[in-house]
Short mmCIF file of C-alpha atoms in Angstrom, two decimals:
data_model
loop_
_atom_site.label_atom_id
_atom_site.label_comp_id
_atom_site.label_asym_id
_atom_site.label_seq_id
_atom_site.Cartn_x
_atom_site.Cartn_y
_atom_site.Cartn_z
CA MET S 1 0.00 0.00 0.00
CA ALA S 2 1.40 3.40 -0.92
CA GLU S 3 2.06 6.00 1.76
CA ASP S 4 1.23 9.66 1.22
CA ALA S 5 3.99 12.24 1.51
CA SER S 6 3.02 13.26 5.04
CA SER S 7 3.50 9.69 6.29
CA ILE S 8 6.94 9.13 4.75
CA PRO S 9 9.10 8.37 7.77
CA THR S 10 12.27 10.18 8.82
CA HIS S 11 13.25 7.53 11.37
CA THR S 12 12.97 3.76 11.60
CA LYS S 13 12.99 0.94 14.14
CA ALA S 14 16.21 -1.02 13.67
CA TRP S 15 18.66 -3.49 15.17
CA TYR S 16 22.24 -2.18 15.28
CA TYR S 17 25.67 -2.75 16.79
CA SER S 18 28.22 -0.14 17.83
CA GLN S 19 31.08 -2.55 18.54
CA HIS S 20 32.15 -5.87 17.06
CA GLY S 21 31.60 -9.11 18.95
CA ARG S 22 29.11 -11.91 19.51
CA PRO S 23 25.66 -10.95 18.20
CA ALA S 24 24.10 -11.81 21.57
CA ASP S 25 26.46 -9.34 23.26
CA VAL S 26 26.50 -6.41 20.83
CA LEU S 27 23.15 -6.25 19.00
CA LYS S 28 20.80 -3.59 20.34
CA PHE S 29 17.39 -2.27 19.31
CA ASP S 30 16.81 1.39 18.41
CA PRO S 31 13.19 2.55 17.98
CA ASN S 32 14.31 5.81 16.33
CA TRP S 33 17.22 5.27 13.90
CA PRO S 34 17.49 8.21 11.44
CA LEU S 35 16.82 7.42 7.78
CA PRO S 36 19.33 8.80 5.24
CA GLN S 37 18.35 11.30 2.56
CA LEU S 38 17.09 9.44 -0.51
CA LYS S 39 19.39 9.80 -3.53
CA ASP S 40 18.08 10.16 -7.08
CA ASP S 41 18.79 6.53 -7.99
CA GLN S 42 17.39 5.04 -4.77
CA VAL S 43 14.07 3.84 -3.42
CA LEU S 44 12.76 3.80 0.14
CA ILE S 45 11.39 0.37 1.07
CA LYS S 46 8.97 -0.64 3.80
CA VAL S 47 10.65 -3.87 4.85
CA ILE S 48 8.31 -6.87 5.08
CA ALA S 49 10.77 -9.77 5.44
CA VAL S 50 14.55 -10.23 5.71
CA SER S 51 16.62 -13.37 5.37
CA LEU S 52 19.84 -13.88 7.31
CA ASN S 53 23.16 -14.93 5.80
CA PRO S 54 26.47 -16.06 7.31
CA ILE S 55 27.98 -12.75 6.14
CA ASP S 56 25.69 -11.00 8.65
CA TYR S 57 27.23 -12.64 11.71
CA MET S 58 30.74 -12.60 10.22
CA ARG S 59 30.38 -8.84 9.77
CA ILE S 60 29.10 -8.39 13.34
CA HIS S 61 32.12 -10.35 14.61
CA GLY S 62 34.35 -7.85 12.79
CA GLU S 63 35.80 -10.22 10.20
CA PHE S 64 35.65 -7.51 7.50
CA LYS S 65 36.55 -4.45 9.56
CA ASP S 66 39.50 -3.63 7.29
CA THR S 67 37.07 -2.94 4.43
CA ASP S 68 33.98 -2.29 6.58
CA PRO S 69 35.20 0.01 9.36
CA ASP S 70 32.10 2.09 10.07
CA LEU S 71 30.20 1.86 13.33
CA PRO S 72 27.41 1.86 14.40
CA ILE S 73 25.78 -0.36 11.75
CA VAL S 74 22.33 -1.76 11.07
CA PRO S 75 23.09 -5.25 9.63
CA GLY S 76 21.24 -7.12 6.89
CA PHE S 77 21.68 -7.65 3.14
CA ASP S 78 18.50 -9.35 1.84
CA VAL S 79 15.15 -7.59 1.68
CA ALA S 80 11.62 -8.11 0.41
CA GLY S 81 9.24 -5.21 0.79
CA ILE S 82 7.13 -2.44 -0.72
CA VAL S 83 8.37 0.77 -2.33
CA VAL S 84 7.09 3.84 -0.44
CA LYS S 85 9.19 6.56 -2.12
CA VAL S 86 11.34 6.80 -5.27
CA GLY S 87 14.26 9.05 -6.18
CA GLY S 88 14.02 11.49 -9.07
CA GLU S 89 15.85 9.27 -11.58
CA VAL S 90 14.14 5.95 -10.73
CA ARG S 91 12.26 4.51 -13.71
CA LYS S 92 11.88 0.79 -13.01
CA PHE S 93 9.78 1.08 -9.85
CA LYS S 94 6.88 3.14 -8.55
CA VAL S 95 5.35 3.60 -5.11
CA GLY S 96 3.46 0.46 -4.12
CA ASP S 97 5.64 -1.99 -6.09
CA GLU S 98 6.64 -5.22 -4.34
CA VAL S 99 10.41 -5.64 -4.65
CA TYR S 100 13.28 -7.81 -3.47
CA GLY S 101 17.06 -7.80 -3.67
CA VAL S 102 20.45 -7.40 -1.99
CA ILE S 103 20.93 -3.78 -0.96
CA ASN S 104 24.77 -3.83 -0.96
CA GLU S 105 26.66 -3.82 -4.24
CA GLU S 106 29.68 -5.77 -3.01
CA GLY S 107 29.81 -8.55 -0.50
CA LEU S 108 32.78 -7.39 1.56
CA SER S 109 33.29 -3.64 1.07
CA ASN S 110 31.38 -0.37 0.54
CA LEU S 111 28.62 -1.74 2.74
CA LYS S 112 25.70 0.42 3.79
CA ILE S 113 25.40 1.76 7.33
CA LEU S 114 21.64 1.12 7.18
CA GLY S 115 21.04 -2.52 6.37
CA THR S 116 17.76 -4.38 6.07
CA LEU S 117 17.11 -5.40 9.70
CA SER S 118 15.04 -2.29 9.99
CA GLU S 119 11.42 -1.20 9.53
CA TYR S 120 12.52 0.82 6.47
CA THR S 121 15.63 0.68 4.30
CA VAL S 122 17.10 2.33 1.21
CA ALA S 123 18.52 0.69 -1.94
CA GLU S 124 19.63 1.67 -5.42
CA GLU S 125 17.16 0.86 -8.17
CA LYS S 126 19.67 -1.42 -9.95
CA ARG S 127 20.00 -3.69 -6.88
CA LEU S 128 16.31 -4.60 -6.91
CA ALA S 129 13.83 -6.61 -8.95
CA HIS S 130 10.07 -6.97 -8.96
CA LYS S 131 8.96 -9.75 -6.60
CA PRO S 132 7.50 -12.73 -8.49
CA SER S 133 3.76 -12.62 -7.77
CA ASN S 134 3.59 -16.33 -6.93
CA LEU S 135 6.08 -15.97 -4.06
CA SER S 136 5.28 -14.71 -0.56
CA PHE S 137 7.43 -11.97 0.96
CA ILE S 138 9.00 -14.62 3.21
CA GLU S 139 9.93 -16.77 0.21
CA ALA S 140 11.18 -13.78 -1.79
CA ALA S 141 13.36 -12.52 1.08
CA SER S 142 15.12 -15.88 1.21
CA ILE S 143 16.33 -15.65 -2.38
CA PRO S 144 18.53 -12.67 -3.31
CA LEU S 145 22.00 -13.02 -1.77
CA ALA S 146 22.09 -16.82 -1.81
CA CYS S 147 20.68 -17.23 -5.31
CA GLU S 148 22.60 -14.33 -6.89
CA THR S 149 25.79 -15.76 -5.38
CA ALA S 150 25.02 -19.20 -6.82
CA LEU S 151 24.39 -17.70 -10.27
CA GLU S 152 27.52 -15.52 -10.28
CA GLY S 153 29.73 -18.52 -9.49
CA PHE S 154 28.46 -20.34 -12.57
CA GLU S 155 29.29 -17.27 -14.65
CA HIS S 156 32.84 -17.10 -13.25
CA ALA S 157 33.30 -20.81 -14.01
CA GLN S 158 31.83 -20.44 -17.53
CA PHE S 159 29.79 -23.55 -16.78
CA SER S 160 27.82 -24.95 -19.70
CA ALA S 161 25.17 -27.56 -20.44
CA GLY S 162 26.34 -31.16 -20.28
CA GLN S 163 29.07 -30.57 -17.70
CA SER S 164 29.14 -32.25 -14.29
CA ILE S 165 29.24 -30.55 -10.89
CA LEU S 166 29.96 -31.40 -7.26
CA VAL S 167 28.49 -28.99 -4.70
CA LEU S 168 30.18 -28.87 -1.28
CA GLY S 169 27.49 -27.92 1.23
CA GLY S 170 24.44 -28.71 -0.84
CA ALA S 171 21.81 -28.26 1.88
CA GLY S 172 22.82 -24.73 2.88
CA GLY S 173 21.31 -21.48 1.70
CA VAL S 174 23.65 -21.02 -1.27
CA GLY S 175 24.19 -24.73 -1.91
CA SER S 176 20.50 -25.47 -2.42
CA TYR S 177 20.35 -22.80 -5.15
CA ILE S 178 23.58 -24.00 -6.80
CA ILE S 179 21.95 -27.42 -7.18
CA GLN S 180 18.68 -26.06 -8.58
CA LEU S 181 20.41 -23.72 -11.04
CA ALA S 182 22.72 -26.53 -12.17
CA LYS S 183 19.71 -28.69 -12.94
CA HIS S 184 17.16 -26.27 -14.39
CA VAL S 185 19.15 -23.31 -15.75
CA TYR S 186 22.48 -24.86 -16.75
CA LYS S 187 21.31 -28.41 -17.57
CA ALA S 188 24.22 -30.17 -15.87
CA SER S 189 24.85 -33.77 -16.94
CA LYS S 190 25.43 -34.99 -13.37
CA ILE S 191 24.96 -33.27 -10.00
CA ALA S 192 26.64 -34.53 -6.85
CA ALA S 193 26.53 -32.77 -3.46
CA THR S 194 27.70 -33.24 0.10
CA ALA S 195 25.53 -32.97 3.22
CA SER S 196 25.06 -34.68 6.58
CA THR S 197 23.01 -37.87 6.85
CA GLY S 198 19.71 -36.21 7.72
CA LYS S 199 19.83 -33.84 4.75
CA LEU S 200 20.48 -36.34 1.93
CA GLU S 201 16.78 -36.71 1.12
CA LEU S 202 16.48 -32.95 0.61
CA LEU S 203 19.36 -33.15 -1.86
CA ARG S 204 17.52 -35.82 -3.85
CA GLU S 205 14.31 -33.76 -3.82
CA ILE S 206 15.98 -30.68 -5.33
CA GLY S 207 17.81 -32.52 -8.09
CA VAL S 208 20.99 -34.21 -6.84
CA ASP S 209 21.86 -37.44 -8.67
CA PHE S 210 24.60 -38.50 -6.26
CA PRO S 211 24.21 -37.34 -2.62
CA ILE S 212 27.39 -37.81 -0.54
CA ASP S 213 27.16 -38.20 3.24
CA TYR S 214 30.21 -36.29 4.45
CA THR S 215 29.97 -37.96 7.86
CA LYS S 216 30.78 -41.30 6.15
CA TYR S 217 32.81 -40.45 3.05
CA ASN S 218 35.57 -38.08 1.97
CA PHE S 219 34.31 -36.80 -1.37
CA GLU S 220 37.85 -36.50 -2.74
CA ASP S 221 38.48 -40.23 -2.20
CA LEU S 222 35.52 -41.29 -4.37
CA PRO S 223 36.26 -42.35 -7.97
CA GLU S 224 33.94 -39.90 -9.73
CA LYS S 225 35.53 -36.60 -10.87
CA TYR S 226 33.78 -33.42 -12.01
CA ASP S 227 34.03 -30.50 -14.43
CA LEU S 228 33.24 -28.08 -11.59
CA VAL S 229 33.49 -28.29 -7.82
CA TYR S 230 31.48 -25.44 -6.29
CA ASP S 231 32.66 -24.96 -2.70
CA ALA S 232 30.12 -23.32 -0.39
CA VAL S 233 31.75 -24.47 2.88
CA GLY S 234 35.50 -23.75 2.66
CA GLN S 235 37.14 -27.03 1.54
CA THR S 236 39.00 -25.72 -1.50
CA ASP S 237 42.22 -27.59 -0.72
CA ARG S 238 40.34 -30.91 -0.95
CA ALA S 239 38.18 -29.80 -3.88
CA PHE S 240 41.08 -29.96 -6.37
CA LYS S 241 41.31 -33.71 -5.82
CA ALA S 242 37.76 -34.11 -7.16
CA ILE S 243 38.01 -32.31 -10.51
CA LYS S 244 38.63 -33.76 -13.95
CA GLU S 245 41.65 -32.67 -15.94
CA GLY S 246 40.83 -29.12 -16.99
CA GLY S 247 38.15 -28.86 -14.32
CA LYS S 248 37.55 -25.79 -12.14
CA VAL S 249 36.99 -25.00 -8.48
CA VAL S 250 34.82 -22.04 -7.48
CA SER S 251 34.62 -20.97 -3.84
CA ILE S 252 32.62 -18.39 -1.92
CA VAL S 253 34.51 -18.96 1.35
CA PRO S 254 37.77 -17.08 1.99
CA PRO S 255 40.61 -17.79 1.90
CA ALA S 256 40.42 -19.68 -1.41
CA TYR S 257 43.83 -19.91 -3.02
CA PRO S 258 44.53 -19.86 -6.76
CA PRO S 259 43.89 -21.61 -9.04
CA ALA S 260 40.51 -21.70 -7.26
CA ILE S 261 38.14 -18.96 -8.45
CA PHE S 262 37.12 -16.96 -5.37
CA PHE S 263 34.57 -14.19 -5.60
CA ALA S 264 32.32 -12.04 -3.46
CA LEU S 265 28.91 -11.26 -4.90
CA ARG S 266 28.37 -8.07 -6.90
CA SER S 267 24.64 -7.60 -6.45
CA LYS S 268 22.46 -6.91 -9.49
CA GLY S 269 18.70 -6.83 -9.75
CA SER S 270 19.21 -8.13 -13.30
CA TYR S 271 20.32 -11.51 -11.87
CA LEU S 272 16.91 -11.84 -10.20
CA GLU S 273 15.08 -10.71 -13.35
CA LYS S 274 16.99 -13.38 -15.32
CA LEU S 275 15.82 -16.08 -12.89
CA ARG S 276 12.24 -14.82 -12.59
CA PRO S 277 10.79 -17.36 -15.10
CA TYR S 278 12.30 -20.24 -13.11
CA PHE S 279 10.69 -19.00 -9.89
CA GLU S 280 7.35 -18.34 -11.57
CA SER S 281 7.32 -21.83 -13.13
CA GLY S 282 8.23 -23.43 -9.80
CA GLU S 283 11.35 -25.07 -11.25
CA VAL S 284 13.56 -23.19 -8.79
CA LYS S 285 12.09 -23.06 -5.30
CA PRO S 286 13.04 -21.24 -2.10
CA ILE S 287 14.20 -23.68 0.58
CA LEU S 288 13.17 -22.43 4.02
CA ASP S 289 14.46 -23.72 7.34
CA ALA S 290 11.84 -25.30 9.61
CA LYS S 291 12.26 -22.41 12.10
CA THR S 292 11.32 -19.83 9.45
CA PRO S 293 9.85 -17.32 10.01
CA LEU S 294 11.17 -15.88 13.26
CA PRO S 295 9.81 -12.52 14.48
CA PHE S 296 11.84 -9.29 14.45
CA SER S 297 12.03 -9.43 18.26
CA GLN S 298 13.92 -12.75 18.07
CA LEU S 299 16.73 -11.59 15.77
CA ILE S 300 19.47 -12.51 18.26
CA GLU S 301 18.10 -16.05 18.62
CA ALA S 302 17.81 -16.35 14.83
CA ILE S 303 21.41 -15.28 14.18
CA SER S 304 22.67 -17.54 16.96
CA TYR S 305 20.83 -20.45 15.36
CA LEU S 306 22.32 -19.65 11.94
CA GLU S 307 25.78 -19.69 13.53
CA THR S 308 25.33 -23.33 14.58
CA SER S 309 25.37 -24.34 10.86
CA ARG S 310 22.36 -26.58 11.56
CA ALA S 311 19.92 -24.62 9.39
CA THR S 312 18.57 -26.35 6.28
CA GLY S 313 17.81 -23.67 3.71
CA LYS S 314 17.15 -20.09 4.74
CA VAL S 315 16.27 -18.42 8.04
CA VAL S 316 13.87 -15.49 7.51
CA ILE S 317 12.80 -12.71 9.88
CA TYR S 318 9.10 -11.81 9.57
CA PRO S 319 7.09 -9.80 10.31
CA ILE S 320 9.10 -6.59 10.50
CA PRO S 321 7.11 -4.05 12.60
#
């Protein structure tokens, strides 16, 4: 629902931290965080749902403070919400549009002070896409960072139809999208993936031909080799033992040493627009953790749960006040 000019807020309820440390120790709630002035290429979003990512707690711990030195900070990358105001140069969106995306351009630097764990947030037009109408806000919020990351890795690897792939960490937020994109978008010839015993059935359901129980097998000791090993957990050193001659290793977990291809996401709404038909057809589906959604008031519990690495799929915060 659109808001008239008199109701456009100047402040927002938000979670923030003013020192690095454990989320349970440093996260605080501010009922009156000031909103920044909207730039010409930006939109103001009423946040409906936010999904959490490992980068959120890594950032709170201070792992990126060399490139992300500012404090205090409202964390959060992913957003799904409704546009309530547009900058003068915005053409793609209008007030009332339902949108989703990653509000930061780069994964590890130039990060916004005002993130998405807030009643309102601000993002550049080019970071956002229209929310597929068949997805709820909770489902849409779970998609952007994880799915855009999965897609960008395939582009770096120049992966093509008929090639084989092994996904390390197939049941996680990014891993579950790597598998689905490999199957439906890139038409991989064979998809293998690692997970713990209880998550192997999920792997089969989303398209894995060869699930590997990492509690019982070392993937690098198995005879099958792959054109691409996509590492979503940080096992690049072992990944090279599982590629064919001429194969590639892509990793999203630092440090990943050459010749592995390491990258941090450069967020683009165009990635989400490219994948829109796959979400609308139901071929690519959001995978939500059983605890999803958790309310805004339980953010600390939600981040602490994500830190255990026990989540299957995405953890989403909803509703936002």
